[in-house]
CSV table of C-alpha atoms in Angstrom, one decimal:
chain,number,residue,atom,x,y,z
A,1,MET,CA,0.2,0.2,-0.1
A,2,ASP,CA,1.2,3.5,-0.4
A,3,SER,CA,2.7,5.2,2.5
A,4,MET,CA,0.9,7.8,4.4
A,5,LYS,CA,1.5,11.3,5.5
A,6,ILE,CA,1.1,11.0,9.9
A,7,ALA,CA,0.7,13.3,12.4
A,8,MET,CA,1.4,11.3,15.9
A,9,LEU,CA,-0.4,13.4,18.8
A,10,ALA,CA,1.3,12.0,22.2
A,11,PRO,CA,0.4,13.1,26.0
A,12,PRO,CA,2.1,16.2,27.2
A,13,TRP,CA,3.8,14.8,30.8
A,14,ILE,CA,6.7,12.6,29.8
A,15,GLU,CA,9.5,11.7,27.2
A,16,ILE,CA,9.2,9.0,24.7
A,17,PRO,CA,10.7,6.5,24.9
A,18,PRO,CA,9.5,6.7,28.9
A,19,PRO,CA,12.2,6.7,31.4
A,20,GLY,CA,10.3,4.5,34.1
A,21,TYR,CA,6.4,3.4,34.0
A,22,GLY,CA,4.9,5.4,30.8
A,23,GLY,CA,2.6,2.2,29.7
A,24,ILE,CA,0.9,4.8,26.4
A,25,GLU,CA,4.3,6.6,25.9
A,26,GLN,CA,6.0,3.3,24.8
A,27,VAL,CA,3.2,1.7,22.9
A,28,VAL,CA,3.3,5.4,20.9
A,29,ALA,CA,7.5,5.2,20.9
A,30,LEU,CA,7.0,1.3,19.4
A,31,LEU,CA,3.9,2.7,16.8
A,32,ALA,CA,6.4,5.2,15.7
A,33,ALA,CA,9.3,4.1,14.7
A,34,GLU,CA,7.1,0.8,13.1
A,35,LEU,CA,5.3,2.9,11.6
A,36,THR,CA,8.6,5.0,10.4
A,37,GLU,CA,10.8,2.2,9.2
A,38,ARG,CA,7.5,1.3,7.2
A,39,GLY,CA,8.5,4.5,4.8
A,40,ASN,CA,5.1,6.0,6.9
A,41,ASP,CA,5.9,9.8,6.8
A,42,VAL,CA,5.3,10.1,11.0
A,43,THR,CA,5.7,13.5,12.8
A,44,LEU,CA,5.5,12.9,16.6
A,45,PHE,CA,3.9,15.6,18.7
A,46,ALA,CA,5.8,14.8,22.5
A,47,ALA,CA,6.9,16.1,25.4
A,48,PRO,CA,10.2,17.7,25.5
A,49,GLY,CA,13.6,15.0,25.6
A,50,THR,CA,11.2,12.3,23.0
A,51,ARG,CA,14.1,10.9,20.9
A,52,SER,CA,12.3,8.6,17.7
A,53,ARG,CA,12.8,8.0,14.0
A,54,ALA,CA,9.8,9.9,13.3
A,55,GLU,CA,10.4,13.7,12.9
A,56,VAL,CA,9.3,15.1,17.2
A,57,LEU,CA,7.8,18.1,17.4
A,58,SER,CA,8.0,19.2,21.1
A,59,PRO,CA,5.3,22.1,21.6
A,60,LEU,CA,5.5,22.9,25.0
A,61,GLU,CA,9.1,24.0,27.3
A,62,GLY,CA,9.4,21.5,29.0
A,63,PRO,CA,7.6,17.6,30.3
A,64,HIS,CA,5.4,17.7,32.9
A,65,PRO,CA,5.3,14.1,34.6
A,66,ASP,CA,4.4,15.8,38.4
A,67,GLU,CA,1.6,17.2,36.8
A,68,ILE,CA,-0.7,14.8,34.6
A,69,GLU,CA,-4.0,15.5,33.4
A,70,MET,CA,-3.4,19.4,34.2
A,71,ALA,CA,-6.3,20.5,31.9
A,72,VAL,CA,-3.9,23.6,31.4
A,73,TYR,CA,-1.2,21.4,29.7
A,74,GLU,CA,-3.2,19.0,27.6
A,75,ALA,CA,-4.9,22.3,25.9
A,76,ASP,CA,-1.4,24.1,25.2
A,77,HIS,CA,-0.4,21.2,23.7
A,78,VAL,CA,-2.8,19.9,21.0
A,79,ALA,CA,-3.9,23.5,20.8
A,80,SER,CA,-0.2,23.6,19.1
A,81,SER,CA,0.0,20.4,17.9
A,82,PHE,CA,-3.8,21.2,15.6
A,83,ALA,CA,-2.0,24.7,14.5
A,84,GLY,CA,1.1,22.9,13.6
A,85,VAL,CA,-1.1,19.3,11.7
A,86,GLU,CA,-2.7,22.6,9.9
A,87,GLU,CA,0.1,24.6,9.2
A,88,THR,CA,1.9,21.0,7.2
A,89,GLU,CA,2.7,20.8,3.5
A,90,PRO,CA,1.6,18.7,2.2
A,91,PRO,CA,-1.3,18.1,4.6
A,92,PHE,CA,-1.6,14.8,6.6
A,93,ASP,CA,-3.7,12.0,5.9
A,94,VAL,CA,-4.4,11.4,9.3
A,95,LEU,CA,-4.1,12.5,13.0
A,96,HIS,CA,-3.1,9.4,15.8
A,97,ASP,CA,-4.6,10.8,19.0
A,98,HIS,CA,-3.4,9.0,22.2
A,99,CYS,CA,-4.2,12.5,23.8
A,100,GLY,CA,-7.3,11.6,26.1
A,101,PHE,CA,-10.1,13.9,25.9
A,102,THR,CA,-8.7,17.4,24.1
A,103,ALA,CA,-8.0,16.2,21.1
A,104,PHE,CA,-11.3,14.7,21.0
A,105,ALA,CA,-13.7,17.4,21.8
A,106,PHE,CA,-12.2,19.6,19.2
A,107,ALA,CA,-11.5,17.0,16.9
A,108,ASP,CA,-14.4,18.5,14.5
A,109,ARG,CA,-12.1,22.2,14.3
A,110,ILE,CA,-9.4,20.4,12.0
A,111,ASP,CA,-9.7,19.1,8.2
A,112,THR,CA,-7.1,16.7,9.2
A,113,PRO,CA,-9.4,12.7,9.8
A,114,VAL,CA,-8.6,12.1,14.0
A,115,VAL,CA,-8.5,8.8,15.0
A,116,HIS,CA,-8.4,8.2,18.8
A,117,THR,CA,-6.7,4.6,20.6
A,118,LEU,CA,-9.5,4.9,23.5
A,119,HIS,CA,-6.4,4.2,26.6
A,120,GLY,CA,-8.9,3.7,29.6
A,121,PRO,CA,-12.2,2.4,30.5
A,122,PHE,CA,-15.8,3.4,30.0
A,123,THR,CA,-17.2,4.6,33.0
A,124,GLU,CA,-19.9,6.6,33.8
A,125,GLU,CA,-18.7,9.7,33.1
A,126,THR,CA,-16.4,9.1,29.8
A,127,SER,CA,-19.0,7.3,28.4
A,128,ALA,CA,-21.1,10.2,28.8
A,129,PHE,CA,-17.7,12.7,26.9
A,130,TYR,CA,-17.6,9.8,23.9
A,131,ALA,CA,-21.9,10.0,23.6
A,132,ARG,CA,-21.6,14.0,23.4
A,133,HIS,CA,-18.5,14.3,21.0
A,134,GLY,CA,-18.4,10.8,19.0
A,135,HIS,CA,-19.1,12.2,16.1
A,136,LYS,CA,-16.0,13.6,15.0
A,137,ALA,CA,-13.5,11.0,15.3
A,138,SER,CA,-13.2,7.7,14.8
A,139,ALA,CA,-12.2,5.9,17.9
A,140,VAL,CA,-9.9,2.5,18.3
A,141,ALA,CA,-10.4,0.1,20.6
A,142,LEU,CA,-8.0,-2.0,23.1
A,143,SER,CA,-10.1,-5.3,23.1
A,144,ARG,CA,-13.7,-6.6,22.0
A,145,TYR,CA,-14.4,-6.0,25.3
A,146,GLN,CA,-13.9,-2.4,25.5
A,147,ALA,CA,-15.6,-2.1,22.0
A,148,GLU,CA,-18.8,-3.6,23.8
A,149,GLN,CA,-19.0,-1.1,26.6
A,150,ALA,CA,-18.9,2.0,24.0
A,151,PRO,CA,-22.0,4.3,23.9
A,152,ALA,CA,-24.4,4.9,20.9
A,153,GLY,CA,-22.9,7.5,18.2
A,154,LEU,CA,-18.4,6.5,19.3
A,155,ASP,CA,-17.4,5.2,15.8
A,156,VAL,CA,-15.4,2.6,16.6
A,157,VAL,CA,-13.1,1.6,13.7
A,158,ALA,CA,-11.2,-1.3,14.2
A,159,VAL,CA,-10.2,-2.8,17.8
A,160,ILE,CA,-6.3,-3.3,18.4
A,161,GLY,CA,-4.0,-4.5,21.1
A,162,ASN,CA,-1.5,-2.3,22.4
A,163,PRO,CA,1.7,-3.7,20.9
A,164,ILE,CA,5.2,-4.9,22.2
A,165,VAL,CA,8.0,-6.0,20.2
A,166,VAL,CA,8.5,-9.6,20.8
A,167,GLY,CA,11.9,-10.1,19.8
A,168,ASP,CA,13.2,-8.5,23.0
A,169,PHE,CA,11.6,-10.4,25.8
A,170,PRO,CA,13.6,-13.8,26.4
A,171,PHE,CA,12.5,-17.2,26.0
A,172,ARG,CA,12.5,-20.3,28.1
A,173,ASP,CA,10.3,-23.3,27.8
A,174,GLN,CA,12.2,-24.7,31.2
A,175,LYS,CA,11.2,-22.9,34.2
A,176,ASP,CA,11.3,-22.6,37.6
A,177,ASP,CA,9.2,-23.7,40.6
A,178,TYR,CA,7.4,-20.1,41.3
A,179,LEU,CA,4.8,-18.0,40.1
A,180,LEU,CA,4.4,-14.5,39.5
A,181,TRP,CA,2.1,-12.0,39.8
A,182,ILE,CA,3.1,-7.9,38.9
A,183,GLY,CA,1.1,-5.1,39.1
A,184,ARG,CA,0.2,-1.8,41.6
A,185,LEU,CA,-0.1,-3.5,44.8
A,186,ASN,CA,-4.0,-2.5,45.2
A,187,ASP,CA,-8.0,-4.8,45.9
A,188,ASP,CA,-8.1,-4.2,41.8
A,189,LYS,CA,-5.2,-5.8,40.7
A,190,GLY,CA,-5.4,-8.9,43.6
A,191,PRO,CA,-1.9,-9.5,44.7
A,192,GLN,CA,-4.3,-11.2,48.0
A,193,ARG,CA,-6.1,-13.2,45.9
A,194,ALA,CA,-2.6,-15.1,44.1
A,195,ILE,CA,-1.1,-15.1,47.5
A,196,ALA,CA,-5.1,-17.4,48.6
A,197,ALA,CA,-4.1,-19.5,45.4
A,198,ALA,CA,-0.8,-20.0,45.1
A,199,ARG,CA,-1.4,-21.4,48.8
A,200,GLU,CA,-3.5,-23.4,47.9
A,201,ALA,CA,-1.6,-25.0,45.3
A,202,GLY,CA,1.6,-25.2,47.4
A,203,ALA,CA,3.7,-23.4,44.9
A,204,PRO,CA,5.8,-20.2,45.8
A,205,LEU,CA,4.8,-16.9,44.5
A,206,VAL,CA,6.7,-14.0,43.5
A,207,LEU,CA,5.3,-10.4,44.0
A,208,ALA,CA,6.5,-7.3,42.0
A,209,GLY,CA,5.0,-3.8,41.7
A,210,PRO,CA,4.6,-0.5,43.8
A,211,VAL,CA,3.0,0.6,46.8
A,212,GLN,CA,1.3,3.5,45.2
A,213,PRO,CA,0.1,6.2,47.7
A,214,GLY,CA,-2.9,5.9,49.0
A,215,GLN,CA,-3.0,1.6,49.3
A,216,GLU,CA,-0.3,1.9,52.2
A,217,GLU,CA,-3.0,0.5,54.4
A,218,PHE,CA,-4.0,-2.9,51.5
A,219,PHE,CA,-0.4,-3.6,51.5
A,220,ALA,CA,-0.1,-3.4,55.4
A,221,ARG,CA,-3.6,-5.6,56.4
A,222,ASP,CA,-4.2,-8.1,53.1
A,223,VAL,CA,-0.4,-8.6,51.3
A,224,GLU,CA,2.6,-8.2,54.0
A,225,PRO,CA,1.7,-10.2,56.6
A,226,HIS,CA,1.9,-13.1,54.2
A,227,ILE,CA,5.6,-12.1,53.0
A,228,ASP,CA,8.0,-14.5,54.4
A,229,GLY,CA,10.8,-14.1,52.0
A,230,ASP,CA,10.3,-17.9,51.2
A,231,ARG,CA,6.8,-19.0,49.9
A,232,VAL,CA,5.8,-15.1,49.3
A,233,ARG,CA,8.0,-12.8,48.5
A,234,TYR,CA,7.6,-9.6,47.6
A,235,ILE,CA,10.9,-7.9,45.9
A,236,GLY,CA,9.3,-4.0,44.9
A,237,GLU,CA,9.0,-2.6,41.8
A,238,VAL,CA,11.5,-3.9,38.9
A,239,GLY,CA,12.5,-3.0,36.1
A,240,ASP,CA,15.0,-4.4,33.6
A,241,GLU,CA,14.3,-7.7,34.9
A,242,LYS,CA,11.2,-7.5,34.6
A,243,ALA,CA,11.3,-9.7,31.3
A,244,ASP,CA,13.6,-12.2,33.3
A,245,LEU,CA,11.5,-12.9,35.8
A,246,TYR,CA,8.8,-13.3,33.3
A,247,ALA,CA,10.8,-15.9,31.4
A,248,GLY,CA,11.2,-18.3,34.5
A,249,ALA,CA,7.7,-18.1,36.3
A,250,ARG,CA,5.9,-21.7,35.5
A,251,ALA,CA,2.5,-18.8,35.3
A,252,LEU,CA,1.2,-15.0,35.3
A,253,LEU,CA,-0.8,-15.2,38.3
A,254,MET,CA,-4.6,-11.9,37.3
A,255,PRO,CA,-6.7,-12.5,39.5
A,256,ILE,CA,-8.4,-9.1,38.7
A,257,ARG,CA,-11.6,-7.9,40.0
A,258,TRP,CA,-12.4,-4.9,37.3
A,259,PRO,CA,-12.7,-4.7,33.7
A,260,GLU,CA,-9.6,-3.8,32.4
A,261,PRO,CA,-9.4,-2.7,28.6
A,262,PHE,CA,-5.9,-4.4,27.6
A,263,GLY,CA,-3.3,-5.7,30.3
A,264,LEU,CA,-0.3,-5.8,28.7
A,265,VAL,CA,1.4,-8.0,31.4
A,266,MET,CA,-0.9,-10.9,29.9
A,267,THR,CA,0.7,-10.6,26.6
A,268,GLU,CA,4.5,-9.9,27.9
A,269,ALA,CA,4.1,-12.9,29.8
A,270,MET,CA,3.3,-14.7,26.7
A,271,ALA,CA,5.9,-13.5,25.0
A,272,CYS,CA,7.9,-15.1,26.7
A,273,GLY,CA,6.4,-18.3,26.6
A,274,THR,CA,4.9,-18.1,30.0
A,275,PRO,CA,1.2,-19.3,30.3
A,276,VAL,CA,-1.2,-16.7,32.1
A,277,ILE,CA,-3.9,-17.5,34.7
A,278,ALA,CA,-6.7,-14.7,34.7
A,279,PHE,CA,-10.1,-14.3,36.2
A,280,PRO,CA,-12.9,-13.5,33.2
A,281,GLU,CA,-12.9,-9.8,33.6
A,282,GLY,CA,-12.4,-7.6,31.1
A,283,SER,CA,-10.4,-8.4,28.1
A,284,ALA,CA,-8.6,-11.1,29.6
A,285,PRO,CA,-10.5,-13.8,27.8
A,286,GLU,CA,-9.2,-12.1,24.6
A,287,LEU,CA,-6.0,-12.2,25.3
A,288,VAL,CA,-5.9,-16.1,27.5
A,289,LEU,CA,-7.0,-18.4,24.7
A,290,ASP,CA,-8.1,-20.9,27.7
A,291,GLY,CA,-6.5,-24.5,27.0
A,292,GLU,CA,-3.6,-23.1,24.6
A,293,THR,CA,-1.3,-20.5,26.7
A,294,GLY,CA,-3.5,-20.1,29.9
A,295,PHE,CA,-6.2,-20.6,31.6
A,296,VAL,CA,-9.4,-18.2,32.6
A,297,VAL,CA,-10.3,-19.3,35.5
A,298,GLU,CA,-13.8,-17.9,37.7
A,299,ASP,CA,-11.9,-17.7,41.9
A,300,GLU,CA,-8.5,-18.9,43.9
A,301,HIS,CA,-9.7,-22.2,43.8
A,302,ALA,CA,-9.7,-22.3,40.2
A,303,MET,CA,-7.0,-21.1,39.7
A,304,ALA,CA,-4.6,-23.3,41.9
A,305,ALA,CA,-6.5,-25.9,40.5
A,306,ALA,CA,-4.8,-24.3,36.7
A,307,VAL,CA,-1.3,-24.7,38.9
A,308,GLY,CA,-1.8,-28.4,38.6
A,309,ARG,CA,-2.4,-28.5,34.7
A,310,LEU,CA,-0.2,-26.4,33.4
A,311,ASP,CA,2.3,-29.1,31.5
A,312,GLU,CA,-0.4,-29.2,29.5
A,313,ILE,CA,0.6,-25.5,27.8
A,314,ASP,CA,3.2,-25.2,25.3
A,315,PRO,CA,5.2,-22.6,26.3
A,316,ALA,CA,6.1,-22.5,22.5
A,317,ARG,CA,2.6,-21.7,21.4
A,318,CYS,CA,2.2,-18.8,23.8
A,319,ARG,CA,5.3,-17.4,22.4
A,320,SER,CA,4.0,-18.0,19.1
A,321,SER,CA,0.7,-16.4,19.9
A,322,ALA,CA,1.5,-13.5,21.2
A,323,GLU,CA,3.3,-12.8,18.1
A,324,GLU,CA,0.6,-13.3,15.9
A,325,ARG,CA,-1.3,-11.0,17.9
A,326,PHE,CA,0.7,-8.8,20.1
A,327,ASP,CA,3.6,-7.9,18.4
A,328,VAL,CA,4.8,-4.0,16.3
A,329,ALA,CA,4.0,-5.5,13.0
A,330,PRO,CA,0.7,-6.4,12.7
A,331,VAL,CA,-0.5,-4.0,15.2
A,332,ALA,CA,1.1,-1.6,12.6
A,333,ASP,CA,-0.9,-3.3,10.1
A,334,ALA,CA,-4.1,-3.5,12.1
A,335,TYR,CA,-3.6,0.5,12.1
A,336,GLU,CA,-2.4,1.5,8.7
A,337,ARG,CA,-5.6,-0.8,7.5
A,338,ALA,CA,-7.8,1.7,10.4
A,339,TYR,CA,-6.2,5.4,9.6
A,340,ARG,CA,-7.5,4.4,5.8
A,341,LEU,CA,-10.7,3.4,7.1
A,342,ALA,CA,-10.8,6.9,9.1
A,343,ALA,CA,-9.8,8.4,5.9
A,344,GLN,CA,-12.2,7.4,3.7
A,345,ARG,CA,-14.8,8.0,6.0
A,346,ALA,CA,-14.3,11.4,6.9
A,347,ARG,CA,-14.5,12.3,3.2
A,348,SER,CA,-17.9,10.6,3.2
A,349,PRO,CA,-20.6,13.2,1.7
A,350,ILE,CA,-22.8,11.6,4.6
A,351,ARG,CA,-19.5,12.3,7.1
């Protein structure tokens, strides 16, 4: 297919690639690089300090990691980026927005078709927002579950998961004895449920992730009393060693109790050949192929029972499934199709 001229709008808070945690920023980094590598003309509007194969424009004077979601910076960033898009010749074919709500709300104020990735879950407030402004841009959902929750009037043109580079993750088919839980330590993510399941299965558990402000009481009450350095180990927030943790684990436990639109840790674990045992919340039943790349179970007891069936899962199939569905190449393919569809719809007389 012919190359495209693409404007990509990142949030203004953190440079790309992110120096630490930054899920959206990591997605933008991978996608911008892959689309550029394919011969597309990509301009990335992002926070100062951003590095990319794409051309980088930074409308603001500095990043704002400590002021995330402050309207003044998002509005300034979006308005300045919109001005840059409109002044560019030849014009962009599409603007891919990862920025939040401001760009979507004003998408009908520029001539360039806007494709907006839905990075967050639908709530009562966000559903009302998208119902009111849904006609202004095309949307991409991260999972079929998320797309099904979309309010009437929102134009969801594709379901595309977040990308990873599978080749960057180490593959191991011989696993160590431990189970792994990784994430923010709060009730929704369920570290206490992982502890209960691992204990019932008679398997050691490694917990990894930050205790964020406001979660100290939960951690002290429901997690810390079970940490003994042997059967339950807590290693804090992890960085470069995360991939080796995935690769060595018998399984990743995902006992979540909230409708997560996409679970990146699940795809990363599968890239390492590690099966996932997850509760059937949100996107989990789509990401985990039950009986093939892990198990989808109802509760802690079923999770413990599934640990006893892990020898049924082929680590090589976990890896190949991640490569087929979540590697950056097929994700970029899907986005190029979504861009063309959005551009076609924007030119429609009905639109």
